XYZ file of C-alpha atoms in Angstrom:
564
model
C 65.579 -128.560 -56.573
C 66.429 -128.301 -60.223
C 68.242 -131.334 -62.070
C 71.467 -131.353 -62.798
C 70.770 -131.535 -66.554
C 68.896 -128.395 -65.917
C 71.247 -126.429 -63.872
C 73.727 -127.329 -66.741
C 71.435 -125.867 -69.377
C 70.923 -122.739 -67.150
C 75.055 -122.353 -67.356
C 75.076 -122.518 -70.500
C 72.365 -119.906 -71.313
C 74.196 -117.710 -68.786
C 76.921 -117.723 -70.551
C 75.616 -117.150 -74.086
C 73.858 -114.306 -73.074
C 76.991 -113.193 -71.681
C 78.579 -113.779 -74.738
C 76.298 -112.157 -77.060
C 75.886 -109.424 -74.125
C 79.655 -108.653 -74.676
C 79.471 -108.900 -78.113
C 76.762 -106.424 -78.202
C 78.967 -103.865 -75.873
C 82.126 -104.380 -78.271
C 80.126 -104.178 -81.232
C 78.783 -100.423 -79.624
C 81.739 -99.676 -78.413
C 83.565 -100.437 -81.768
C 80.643 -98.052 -83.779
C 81.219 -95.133 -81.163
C 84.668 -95.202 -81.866
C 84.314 -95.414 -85.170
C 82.084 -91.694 -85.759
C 84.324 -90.231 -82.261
C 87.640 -91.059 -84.539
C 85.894 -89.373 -87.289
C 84.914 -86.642 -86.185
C 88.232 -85.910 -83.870
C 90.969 -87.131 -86.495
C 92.966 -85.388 -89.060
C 92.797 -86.883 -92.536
C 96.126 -85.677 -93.400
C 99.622 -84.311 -92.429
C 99.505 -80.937 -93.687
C 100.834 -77.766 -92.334
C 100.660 -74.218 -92.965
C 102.579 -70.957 -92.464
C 100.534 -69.045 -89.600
C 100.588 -65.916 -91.580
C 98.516 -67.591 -94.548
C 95.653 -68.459 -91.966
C 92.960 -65.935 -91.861
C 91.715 -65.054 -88.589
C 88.064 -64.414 -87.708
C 85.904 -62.475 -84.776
C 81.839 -64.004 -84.190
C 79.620 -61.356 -84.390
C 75.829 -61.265 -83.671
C 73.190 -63.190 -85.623
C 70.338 -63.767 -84.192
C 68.617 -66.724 -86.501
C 67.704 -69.999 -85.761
C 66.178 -72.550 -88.404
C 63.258 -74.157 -87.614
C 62.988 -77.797 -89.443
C 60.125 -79.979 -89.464
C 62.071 -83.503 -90.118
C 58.612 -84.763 -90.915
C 58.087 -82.930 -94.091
C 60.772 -81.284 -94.478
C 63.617 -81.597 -96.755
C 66.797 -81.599 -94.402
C 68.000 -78.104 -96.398
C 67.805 -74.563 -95.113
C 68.704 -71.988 -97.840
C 69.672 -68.928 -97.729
C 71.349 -65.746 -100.530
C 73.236 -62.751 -100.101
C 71.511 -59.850 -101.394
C 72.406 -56.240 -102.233
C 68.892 -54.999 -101.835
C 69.549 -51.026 -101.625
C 72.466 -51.156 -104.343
C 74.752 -49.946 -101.600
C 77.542 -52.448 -102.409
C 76.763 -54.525 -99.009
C 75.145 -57.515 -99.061
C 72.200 -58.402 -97.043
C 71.369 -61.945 -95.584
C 68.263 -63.671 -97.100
C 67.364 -66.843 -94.578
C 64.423 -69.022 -95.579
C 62.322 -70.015 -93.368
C 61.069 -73.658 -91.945
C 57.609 -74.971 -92.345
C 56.631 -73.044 -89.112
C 58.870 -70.340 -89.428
C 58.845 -66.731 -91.537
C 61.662 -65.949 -93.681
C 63.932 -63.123 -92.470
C 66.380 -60.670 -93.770
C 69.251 -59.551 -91.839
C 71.589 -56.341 -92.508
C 75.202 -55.779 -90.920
C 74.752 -52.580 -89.016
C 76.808 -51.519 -85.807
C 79.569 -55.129 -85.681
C 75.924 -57.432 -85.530
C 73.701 -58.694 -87.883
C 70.117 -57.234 -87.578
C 66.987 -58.400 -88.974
C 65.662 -56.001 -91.316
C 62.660 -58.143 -92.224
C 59.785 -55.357 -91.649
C 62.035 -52.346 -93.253
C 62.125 -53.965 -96.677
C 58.228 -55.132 -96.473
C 59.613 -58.985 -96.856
C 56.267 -60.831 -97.504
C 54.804 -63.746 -94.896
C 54.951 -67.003 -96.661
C 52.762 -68.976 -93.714
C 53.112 -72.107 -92.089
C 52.022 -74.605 -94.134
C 55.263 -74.116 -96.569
C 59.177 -74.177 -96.132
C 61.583 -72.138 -98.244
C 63.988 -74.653 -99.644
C 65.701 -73.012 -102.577
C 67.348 -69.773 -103.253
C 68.740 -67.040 -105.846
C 68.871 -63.548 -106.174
C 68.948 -61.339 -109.641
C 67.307 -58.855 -111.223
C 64.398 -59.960 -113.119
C 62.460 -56.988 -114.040
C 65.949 -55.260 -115.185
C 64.766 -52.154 -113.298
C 68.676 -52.107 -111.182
C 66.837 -53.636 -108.365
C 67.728 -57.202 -107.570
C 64.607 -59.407 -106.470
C 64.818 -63.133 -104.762
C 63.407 -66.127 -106.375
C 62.113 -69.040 -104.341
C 61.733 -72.255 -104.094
C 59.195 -74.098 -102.088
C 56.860 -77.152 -101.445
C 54.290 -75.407 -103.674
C 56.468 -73.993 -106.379
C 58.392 -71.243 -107.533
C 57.778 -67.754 -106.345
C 59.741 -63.981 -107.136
C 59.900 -61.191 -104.574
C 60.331 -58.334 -107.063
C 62.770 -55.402 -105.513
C 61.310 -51.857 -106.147
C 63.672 -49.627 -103.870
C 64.361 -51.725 -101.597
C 61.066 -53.003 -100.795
C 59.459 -56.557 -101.701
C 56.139 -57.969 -103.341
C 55.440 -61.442 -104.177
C 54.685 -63.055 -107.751
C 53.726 -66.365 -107.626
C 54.642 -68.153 -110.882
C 53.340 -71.022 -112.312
C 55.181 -74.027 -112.142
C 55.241 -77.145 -114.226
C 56.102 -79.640 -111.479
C 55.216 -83.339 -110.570
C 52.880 -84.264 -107.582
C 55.860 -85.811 -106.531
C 58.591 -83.622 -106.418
C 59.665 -80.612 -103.866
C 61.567 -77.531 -105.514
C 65.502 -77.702 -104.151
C 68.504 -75.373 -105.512
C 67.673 -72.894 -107.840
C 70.141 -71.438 -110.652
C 69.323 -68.722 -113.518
C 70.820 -67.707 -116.457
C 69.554 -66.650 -120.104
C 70.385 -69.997 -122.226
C 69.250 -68.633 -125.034
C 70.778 -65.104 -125.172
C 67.198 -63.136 -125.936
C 67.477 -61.080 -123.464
C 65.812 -62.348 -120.086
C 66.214 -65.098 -117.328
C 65.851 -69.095 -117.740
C 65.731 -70.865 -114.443
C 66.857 -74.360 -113.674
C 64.848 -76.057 -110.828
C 66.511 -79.436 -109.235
C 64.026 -81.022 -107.352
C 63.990 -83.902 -104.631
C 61.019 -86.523 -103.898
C 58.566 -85.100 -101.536
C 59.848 -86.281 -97.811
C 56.231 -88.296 -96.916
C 57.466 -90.152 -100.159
C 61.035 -91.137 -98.945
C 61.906 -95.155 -99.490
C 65.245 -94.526 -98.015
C 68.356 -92.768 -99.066
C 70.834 -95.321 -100.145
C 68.522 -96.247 -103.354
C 70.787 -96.369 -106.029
C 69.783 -98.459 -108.962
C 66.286 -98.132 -108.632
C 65.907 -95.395 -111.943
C 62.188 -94.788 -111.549
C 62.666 -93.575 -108.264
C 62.980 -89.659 -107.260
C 61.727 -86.706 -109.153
C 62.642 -85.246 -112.244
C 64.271 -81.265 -111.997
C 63.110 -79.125 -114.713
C 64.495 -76.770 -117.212
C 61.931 -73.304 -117.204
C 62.249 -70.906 -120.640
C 60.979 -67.056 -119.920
C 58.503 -66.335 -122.091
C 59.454 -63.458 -121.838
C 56.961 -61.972 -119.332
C 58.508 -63.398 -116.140
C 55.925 -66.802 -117.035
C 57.949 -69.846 -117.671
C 57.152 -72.931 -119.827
C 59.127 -76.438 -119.474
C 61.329 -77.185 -122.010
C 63.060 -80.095 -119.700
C 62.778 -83.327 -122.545
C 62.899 -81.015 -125.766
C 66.112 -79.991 -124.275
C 67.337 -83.156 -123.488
C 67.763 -82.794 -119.579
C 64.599 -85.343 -118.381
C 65.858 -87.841 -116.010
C 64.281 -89.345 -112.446
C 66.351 -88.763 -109.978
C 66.807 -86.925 -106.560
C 68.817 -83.545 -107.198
C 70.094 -80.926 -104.667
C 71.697 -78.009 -106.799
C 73.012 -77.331 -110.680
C 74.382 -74.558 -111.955
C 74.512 -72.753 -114.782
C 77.943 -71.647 -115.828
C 80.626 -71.369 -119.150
C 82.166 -74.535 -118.907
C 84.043 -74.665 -122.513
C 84.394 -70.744 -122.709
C 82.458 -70.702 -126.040
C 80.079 -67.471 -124.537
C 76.803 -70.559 -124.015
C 75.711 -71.033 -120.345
C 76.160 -74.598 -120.030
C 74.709 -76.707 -117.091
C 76.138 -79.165 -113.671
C 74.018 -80.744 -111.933
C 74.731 -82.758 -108.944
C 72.219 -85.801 -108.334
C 72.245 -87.381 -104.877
C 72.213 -90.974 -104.813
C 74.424 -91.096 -108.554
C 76.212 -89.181 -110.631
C 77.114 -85.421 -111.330
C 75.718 -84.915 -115.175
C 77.620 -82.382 -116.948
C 76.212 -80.667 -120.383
C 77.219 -78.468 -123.522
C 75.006 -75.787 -124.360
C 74.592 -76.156 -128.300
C 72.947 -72.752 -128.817
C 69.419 -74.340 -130.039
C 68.128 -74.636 -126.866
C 69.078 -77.984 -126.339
C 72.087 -79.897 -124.339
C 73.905 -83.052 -125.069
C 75.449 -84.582 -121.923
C 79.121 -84.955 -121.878
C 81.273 -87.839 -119.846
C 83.018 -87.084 -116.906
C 84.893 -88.955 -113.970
C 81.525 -89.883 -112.477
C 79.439 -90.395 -115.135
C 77.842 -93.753 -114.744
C 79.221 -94.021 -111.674
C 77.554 -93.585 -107.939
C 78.311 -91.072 -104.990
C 76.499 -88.810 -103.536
C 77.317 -85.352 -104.710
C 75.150 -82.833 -102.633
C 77.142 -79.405 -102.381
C 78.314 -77.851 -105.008
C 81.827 -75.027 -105.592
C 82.008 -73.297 -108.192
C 85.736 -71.556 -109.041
C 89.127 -71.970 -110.653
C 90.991 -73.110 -108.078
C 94.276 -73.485 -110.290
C 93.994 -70.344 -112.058
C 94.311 -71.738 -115.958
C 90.997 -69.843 -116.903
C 89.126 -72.508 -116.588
C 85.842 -73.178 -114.290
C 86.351 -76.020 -111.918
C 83.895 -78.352 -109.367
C 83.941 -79.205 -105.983
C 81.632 -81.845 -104.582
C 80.754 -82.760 -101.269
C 80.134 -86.557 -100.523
C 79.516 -89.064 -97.391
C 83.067 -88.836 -97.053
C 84.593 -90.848 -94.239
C 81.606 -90.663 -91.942
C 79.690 -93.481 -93.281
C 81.176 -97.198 -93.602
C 81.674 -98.161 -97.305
C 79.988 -101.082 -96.890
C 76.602 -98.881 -95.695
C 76.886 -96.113 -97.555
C 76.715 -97.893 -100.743
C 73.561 -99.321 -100.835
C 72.053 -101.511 -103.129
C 75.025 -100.446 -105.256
C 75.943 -104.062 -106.941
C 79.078 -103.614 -108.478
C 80.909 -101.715 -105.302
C 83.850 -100.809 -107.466
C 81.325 -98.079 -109.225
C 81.088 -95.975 -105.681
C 82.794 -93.239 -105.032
C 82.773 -92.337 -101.157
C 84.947 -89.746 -101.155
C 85.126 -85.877 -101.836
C 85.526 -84.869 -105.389
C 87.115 -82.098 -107.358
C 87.026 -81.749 -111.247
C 90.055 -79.620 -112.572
C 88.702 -78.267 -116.043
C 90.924 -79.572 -119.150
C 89.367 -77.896 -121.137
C 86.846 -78.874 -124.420
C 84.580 -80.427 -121.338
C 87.397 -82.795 -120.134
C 87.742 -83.360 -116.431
C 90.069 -84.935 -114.100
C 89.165 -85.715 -110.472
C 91.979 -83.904 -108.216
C 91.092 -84.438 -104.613
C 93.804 -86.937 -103.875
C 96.375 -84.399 -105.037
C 94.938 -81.533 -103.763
C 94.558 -83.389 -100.030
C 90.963 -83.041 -99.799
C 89.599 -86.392 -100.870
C 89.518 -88.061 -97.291
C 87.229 -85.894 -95.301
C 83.913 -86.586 -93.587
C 80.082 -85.917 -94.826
C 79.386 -82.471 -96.232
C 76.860 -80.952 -97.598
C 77.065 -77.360 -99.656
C 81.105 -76.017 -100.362
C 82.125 -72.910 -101.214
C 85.164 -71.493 -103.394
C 86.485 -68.149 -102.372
C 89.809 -66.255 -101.748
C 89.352 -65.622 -98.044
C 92.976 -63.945 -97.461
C 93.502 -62.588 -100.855
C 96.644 -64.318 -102.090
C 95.405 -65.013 -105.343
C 94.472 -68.401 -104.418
C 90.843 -70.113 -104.283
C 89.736 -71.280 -100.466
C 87.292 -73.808 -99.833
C 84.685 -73.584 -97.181
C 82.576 -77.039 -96.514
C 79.353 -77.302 -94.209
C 79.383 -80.647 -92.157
C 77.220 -82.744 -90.172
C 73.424 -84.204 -90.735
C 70.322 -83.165 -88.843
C 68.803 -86.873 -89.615
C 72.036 -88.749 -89.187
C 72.321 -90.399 -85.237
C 75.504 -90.330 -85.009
C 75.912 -86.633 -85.627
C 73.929 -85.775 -82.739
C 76.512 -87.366 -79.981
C 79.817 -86.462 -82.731
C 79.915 -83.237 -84.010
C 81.793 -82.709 -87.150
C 83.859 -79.249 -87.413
C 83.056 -78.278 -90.814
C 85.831 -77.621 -92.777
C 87.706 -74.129 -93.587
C 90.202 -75.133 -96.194
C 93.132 -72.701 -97.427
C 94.653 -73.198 -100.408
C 98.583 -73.470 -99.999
C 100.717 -72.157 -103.066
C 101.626 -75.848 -104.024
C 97.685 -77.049 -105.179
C 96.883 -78.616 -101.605
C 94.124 -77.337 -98.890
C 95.201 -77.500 -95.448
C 92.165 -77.119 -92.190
C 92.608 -74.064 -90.185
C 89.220 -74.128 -89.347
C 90.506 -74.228 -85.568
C 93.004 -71.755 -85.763
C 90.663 -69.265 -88.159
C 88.107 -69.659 -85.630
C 84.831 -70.798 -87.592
C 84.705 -74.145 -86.111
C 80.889 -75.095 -86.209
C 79.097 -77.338 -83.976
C 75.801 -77.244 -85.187
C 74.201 -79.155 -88.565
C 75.359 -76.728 -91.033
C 74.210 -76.575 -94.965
C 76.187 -74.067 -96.467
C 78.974 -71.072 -96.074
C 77.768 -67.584 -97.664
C 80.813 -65.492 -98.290
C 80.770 -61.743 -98.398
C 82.583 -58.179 -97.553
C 80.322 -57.107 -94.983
C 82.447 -53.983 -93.445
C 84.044 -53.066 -96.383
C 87.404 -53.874 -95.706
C 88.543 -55.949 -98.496
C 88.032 -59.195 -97.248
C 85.843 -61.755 -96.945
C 84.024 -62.634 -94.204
C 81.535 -65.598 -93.502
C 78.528 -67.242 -92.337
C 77.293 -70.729 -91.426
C 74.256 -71.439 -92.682
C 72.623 -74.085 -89.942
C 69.612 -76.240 -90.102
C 67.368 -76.898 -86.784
C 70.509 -74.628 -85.171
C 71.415 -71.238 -84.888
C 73.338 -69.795 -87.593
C 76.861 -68.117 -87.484
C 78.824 -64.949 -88.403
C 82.118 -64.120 -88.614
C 84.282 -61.274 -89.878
C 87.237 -61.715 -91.482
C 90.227 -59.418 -89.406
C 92.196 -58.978 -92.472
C 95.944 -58.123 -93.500
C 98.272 -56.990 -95.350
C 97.320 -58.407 -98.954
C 95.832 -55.978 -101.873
C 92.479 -56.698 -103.445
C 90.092 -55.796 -106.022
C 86.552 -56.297 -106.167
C 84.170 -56.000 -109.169
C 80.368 -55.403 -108.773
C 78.305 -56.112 -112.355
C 74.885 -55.893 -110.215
C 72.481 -58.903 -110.885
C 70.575 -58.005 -114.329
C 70.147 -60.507 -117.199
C 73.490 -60.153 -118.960
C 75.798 -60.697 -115.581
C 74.360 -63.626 -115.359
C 77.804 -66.081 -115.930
C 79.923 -63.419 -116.513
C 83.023 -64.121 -116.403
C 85.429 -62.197 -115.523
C 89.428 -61.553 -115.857
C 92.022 -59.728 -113.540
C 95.314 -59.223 -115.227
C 98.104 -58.431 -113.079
C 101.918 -57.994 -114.095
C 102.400 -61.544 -113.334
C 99.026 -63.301 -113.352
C 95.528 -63.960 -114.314
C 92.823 -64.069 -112.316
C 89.295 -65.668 -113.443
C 85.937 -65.684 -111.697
C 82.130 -66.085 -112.608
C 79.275 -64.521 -111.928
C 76.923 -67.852 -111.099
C 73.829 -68.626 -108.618
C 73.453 -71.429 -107.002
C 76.798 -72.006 -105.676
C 76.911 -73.975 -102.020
C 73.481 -76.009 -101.861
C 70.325 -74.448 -102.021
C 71.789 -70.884 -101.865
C 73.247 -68.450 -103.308
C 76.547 -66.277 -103.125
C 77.724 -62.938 -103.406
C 77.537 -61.046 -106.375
C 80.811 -58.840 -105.796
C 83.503 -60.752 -107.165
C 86.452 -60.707 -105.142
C 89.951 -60.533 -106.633
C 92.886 -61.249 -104.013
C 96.375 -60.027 -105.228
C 99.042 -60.666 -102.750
C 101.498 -58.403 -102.704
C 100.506 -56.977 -106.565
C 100.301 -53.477 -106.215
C 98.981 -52.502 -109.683
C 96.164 -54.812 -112.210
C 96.621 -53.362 -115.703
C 92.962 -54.575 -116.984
C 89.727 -55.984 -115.975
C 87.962 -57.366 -118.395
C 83.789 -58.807 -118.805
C 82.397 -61.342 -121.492
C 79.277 -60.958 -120.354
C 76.244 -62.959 -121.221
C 75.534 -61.562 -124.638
C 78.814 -61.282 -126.110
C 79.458 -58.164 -125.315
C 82.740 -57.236 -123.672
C 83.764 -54.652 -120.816
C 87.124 -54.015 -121.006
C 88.816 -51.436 -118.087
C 92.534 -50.641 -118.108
C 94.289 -49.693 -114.912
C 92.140 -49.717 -112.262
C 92.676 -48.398 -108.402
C 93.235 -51.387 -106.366
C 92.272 -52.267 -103.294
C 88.563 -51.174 -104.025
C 85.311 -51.944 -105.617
C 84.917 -51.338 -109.573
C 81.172 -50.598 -109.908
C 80.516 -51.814 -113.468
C 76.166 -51.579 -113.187
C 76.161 -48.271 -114.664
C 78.631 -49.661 -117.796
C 76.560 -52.976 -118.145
C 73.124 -50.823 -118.164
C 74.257 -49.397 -121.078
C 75.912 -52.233 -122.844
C 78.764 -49.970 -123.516
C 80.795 -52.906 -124.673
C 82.907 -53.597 -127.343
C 81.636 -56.036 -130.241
C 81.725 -59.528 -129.325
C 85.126 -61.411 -129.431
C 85.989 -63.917 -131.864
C 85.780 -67.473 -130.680
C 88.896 -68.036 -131.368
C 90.284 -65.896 -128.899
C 87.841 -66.823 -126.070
C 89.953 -69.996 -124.633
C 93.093 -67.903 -124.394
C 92.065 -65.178 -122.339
C-alpha cells in the first residue's frame, strides 16, 4: 500500500495537472474566441441606404492557384489585359511553382481560358509567377505583360493578340525574389522604367515579425530602359537603396508637378514616399508612418475625396493579430501601427492618416485593396482581400474580405454580404473591370491555394463615362479629369495597384444622376495635354488613336497644374 505522505503527494499532482489542464482549455478556448469574434464581428455601427449597395451575380471561373508554401512567396498575381484592343479586358493569372499561367476571356456569362488561342508561353515548374503589369512596351498598340518571378524579370510581347517571351536581364541579389511590379517613364525620354519590390527568398525566411533588424530582407530595385527594352539599375544613384522586405510600389503624380513620383509599401516597417526631382533621382519625403512600423502589404491607389489629389490605402494585420504578437521585436510599442491606413493627399507631399474618420481603421488582416467606383455615384469604393494561407487560425476562421462603399459623408460601410462577394477562400487581391459592357464594374477575387472568383456587377440607374488611353509609354500616370456641371472627377492611369497585380486600364467615371460632362481632359506623361469637350455619356471615349498621335496641346504651365 502506498504511504500516506505519498498518497498526499499523488493529490496534489492530481490536482495541478488539473489545474494547469484547465488552464490550458481556457487559455484555447479564450484564443478560439478571440479569431471566431474576429472574424464574425462588425467593427462598426454603420448603415447604408439599400439602393447605394451594388448587387452582384457569380459567374464561371474555372482557376485554382496552386502554392508551394515551401518556396513560395504566399502571393498569387494576376492583371487585366486588353489583349485584342477590343475594349474588354482579359484575365492574366500567374501561375504556382507547379502550375502554368493561364489567360481567361469573358465569353457567353463565364470566364474561359483562352490560354492556347493567344500562344501564352509555358513558364515550367521549377518557377512561380509572383508579380504582374501589363503595357505596351514595344509601342506597336499592342499591350504585352511583364513578369516577375524567382528567376527575374521577363516580357510577353503582344503582336495581334498573340505572345512571345523576352527574358530580360535582371540586376538582382542571390537573395531576393521579384514581388509587385510598377512602370512608368521617370525620365520622360520616351520609353518604360520599371520598379521591382522584392521580398527575401522563402528558404531564407527568419520569421515575419523582424522589425528592427535593418540588414535583414532584400533590397527592390529601380530599372532605367536603355532604351532597347534592356534595363540597367540605377537603385543607389537614385537614392531608393534600402534592405527591406517589399510587396508593391507604385509609380504615380503625387504633387501634380507632371514627374512620376514613387510609394512603396515595405512589410515589416514603413510606407516610404518620394518626389521625383526630374534628374533621375528621388529624395524621400515624411509621412504619417515614416519611421514608424506596420505592416503595409496592399496597396489603393485613388482620390477617394475628390480634391484632385491622389490618395493611399494600406492594408495591415488589422484586428486579427494580438498587439502584443504582432509587434515583434518592436521596442518602443508606441511606434506600431496595427491598424488599416489611409493617407488623404494635402497636397505639396503632405499626408494625413484618415481611417478613423473614414470608419475603416478597425478591420482585420488584408492583403492587396482596391479603389474603384463600383455603383457610379461619383464616389471611390474600396475592395480589400482577407485572410492568410500561412496563418492557423485562418484555416478554422474565415475572414469575409471586405467590399466597402463609400457613403456621401467620407465613411465606408461593408455590404460585402448584401453585394454578394463574400469570399471564403485566402484571397490576395480584387481586379476590377467592365466585363459585359454595361457600364459598371464588375469583380474578381484573386485567391491563393483556392479557387478564384467572379462576379458581375447587375447595375442601375446611375450614368457613367469611361475613358480608354490604351497602355503605351505616355499613359503611363495619366491623369485624368471629368468635369461635370457640378463636379470634378480625377483618376490615374497606374500599375501595380492591389498587390502583385495589376488593374484595368479603362478608367471608369461614375456620375450619378449627371446627365451631361462638359470636358475630359489628359496630362499625360510627357506634358502633353488631351483636352475633349462634351462628350456622349454613358460610354467609352477611345483616346489610343489621339494619344498615338500626340495630338495634344503644348504642355500646361505649372502653375496651373494643382488647380485643375
Amino acid at each position: 500500500m502506498l504511504s500516506k505522505n505519498t498518497r498526499n503527494l499523488l493529490s496534489i499532482f492530481k490536482k495541478t495537472f488539473i489545474v494547469i489542464g484547465l488552464i490550458i482549455v481556457a487559455l484555447l478556448t479564450l484564443v478560439i474566441w478571440f479569431f471566431w469574434n474576429d472574424a464574425t464581428s462588425e467593427k462598426y455601427e454603420i448603415t447604408i441606404d439599400d439602393s447605394k449597395i451594388p448587387l452582384f451575380e457569380e459567374v464561371a471561373l474555372d482557376f485554382k492557384h496552386q502554392y508551394n508554401g515551401d518556396k513560395s512567396l504566399p502571393i498569387a498575381p494576376a492583371a487585366l489585359i486588353d489583349i485584342n484592343n477590343d475594349n474588354v479586358d482579359e484575365v492574366f493569372f500567374g501561375g504556382g511553382m507547379h502550375q502554368e499561367d493561364a489567360i481567361f476571356a469573358y465569353r457567353n456569362n463565364k470566364f474561359v481560358d483562352i490560354s492556347s488561342e493567344v500562344n501564352l508561353p509555358k513558364k515550367g515548374n521549377t518557377v512561380t509567377t509572383v508579380g504582374l503589369v501589363s503595357a505596351d512596351f514595344d509601342n506597336n498598340g499592342f499591350t504585352d505583360i511583364l513578369l516577375g518571378r524567382e528567376d527575374g524579370l521577363t516580357i510577353y510581347y503582344n503582336t495581334d493578340g498573340k505572345f512571345t517571351a523576352k527574358k530580360i536581364d535582371t540586376p538582382i541579389n542571390e537573395k531576393s525574389t521579384p514581388a509587385g511590379l510598377t512602370v512608368g517613364d521617370i525620365d520622360k525620354d520616351g520609353d518604360l522604367d520599371i520598379f521591382m519590390s522584392t521580398y527575401i527568398k522563402k528558404e531564407l525566411m527568419e520569421g515575419q515579425t523582424i522589425f528592427e533588424d535593418y540588414t535583414y530582407g532584400s533590397t527592390s530595385e529601380l530599372l532605367l530602359n536603355n532604351g532597347d527594352d534592356t534595363f540597367k539599375s540605377i537603385t543607389k544613384s537614385a537614392g531608393l537603396d534600402y534592405i527591406h522586405n517589399t510587396f508593391q510600389g507604385v509609380l504615380v503624380d503625387i504633387d501634380n508637378d507632371s514627374w512620376l513620383d514613387l510609394i512603396v509599401v515595405h512589410d515589416t516597417g514603413e510606407a516610404r514616399t518620394y518626389k521625383n526631382n526630374g534628374d533621375l533621382t528621388y529624395t524621400m519625403k515624411p509621412n504619417p508612418l515614416t519611421k514608424k512600423f506596420a505592416y503595409p502589404m496592399g496597396l489603393a491607389v485613388g482620390d477617394y475625396n475628390n480634391d484632385g489629389l491622389v490618395d493611399f490605402m494600406f492594408s495591415n494585420t488589422g484586428s486579427t493579430l494580438p498587439r502584443a504578437l504582432a509587434k515583434g521585436d518592436i521596442k518602443d510599442a508606441s511606434l506600431f501601427n496595427e491598424k488599416w491606413i489611409l493617407f488623404r493627399n494635402d497636397g505639396d507631399f503632405q499626408f494625413t492618416d484618415t481611417a478613423k474618420e473614414t470608419k475603416i481603421a478597425d478591420y482585420e488582416f488584408s492583403w492587396g485593396c482596391t479603389f474603384a467606383d463600383m455603383n457610379n455615384d461619383g464616389l471611390q469604393d474600396l475592395m480589400v482581400a482577407e485572410n492568410y494561407v500561412d496563418l492557423a487560425p485562418n484555416k478554422l476562421f474565415r475572414l469575409k474580405s471586405r467590399f466597402l462603399v463609400q457613403k456621401e459623408d467620407g465613411t465606408f460601410a461593408p455590404t460585402e454580404e448584401k453585394s454578394g462577394v463574400v469570399n471564403p477562400h485566402y484571397a490576395i487581391t480584387s481586379l476590377v473591370s467592365d466585363f459585359n459592357n454595361d457600364g459598371y464594374l464588375d469583380m474578381i477575387w484573386v485567391n491563393i491555394d483556392t479557387p478564384s472568383l467572379a462576379y458581375i456587377n447587375k447595375g442601375g440607374t446611375n450614368n457613367y463615362l469611361q475613358v480608354d488611353l490604351g497602355e503605351s509609354v505616355n499613359v503611363q500616370g495619366a491623369r485624368v479629369t471629368v468635369t461635370t456641371p457640378t463636379k470634378k472627377l480625377t483618376e490615374w492611369l497606374v500599375t501595380g495597384e492591389g498587390l502583385a497585380s495589376d488593374q484595368t486600364a479603362l478608367l471608369q467615371f461614375g456620375l450619378g444622376k449627371e446627365s451631361s460632362v462638359s470636358n475630359i481632359k489628359i496630362r499625360l506623361a510627357n506634358d502633353k495635354v488631351i483636352s475633349v469637350d462634351n462628350p456622349e455619356i454613358n460610354t467609352i471615349i477611345d483616346l489610343k488613336a489621339e494619344v498615338e498621335k500626340q495630338n495634344a496641346t503644348l504642355e500646361t504651365p505649372k502653375e496651373d497644374i494643382q488647380q485643375d
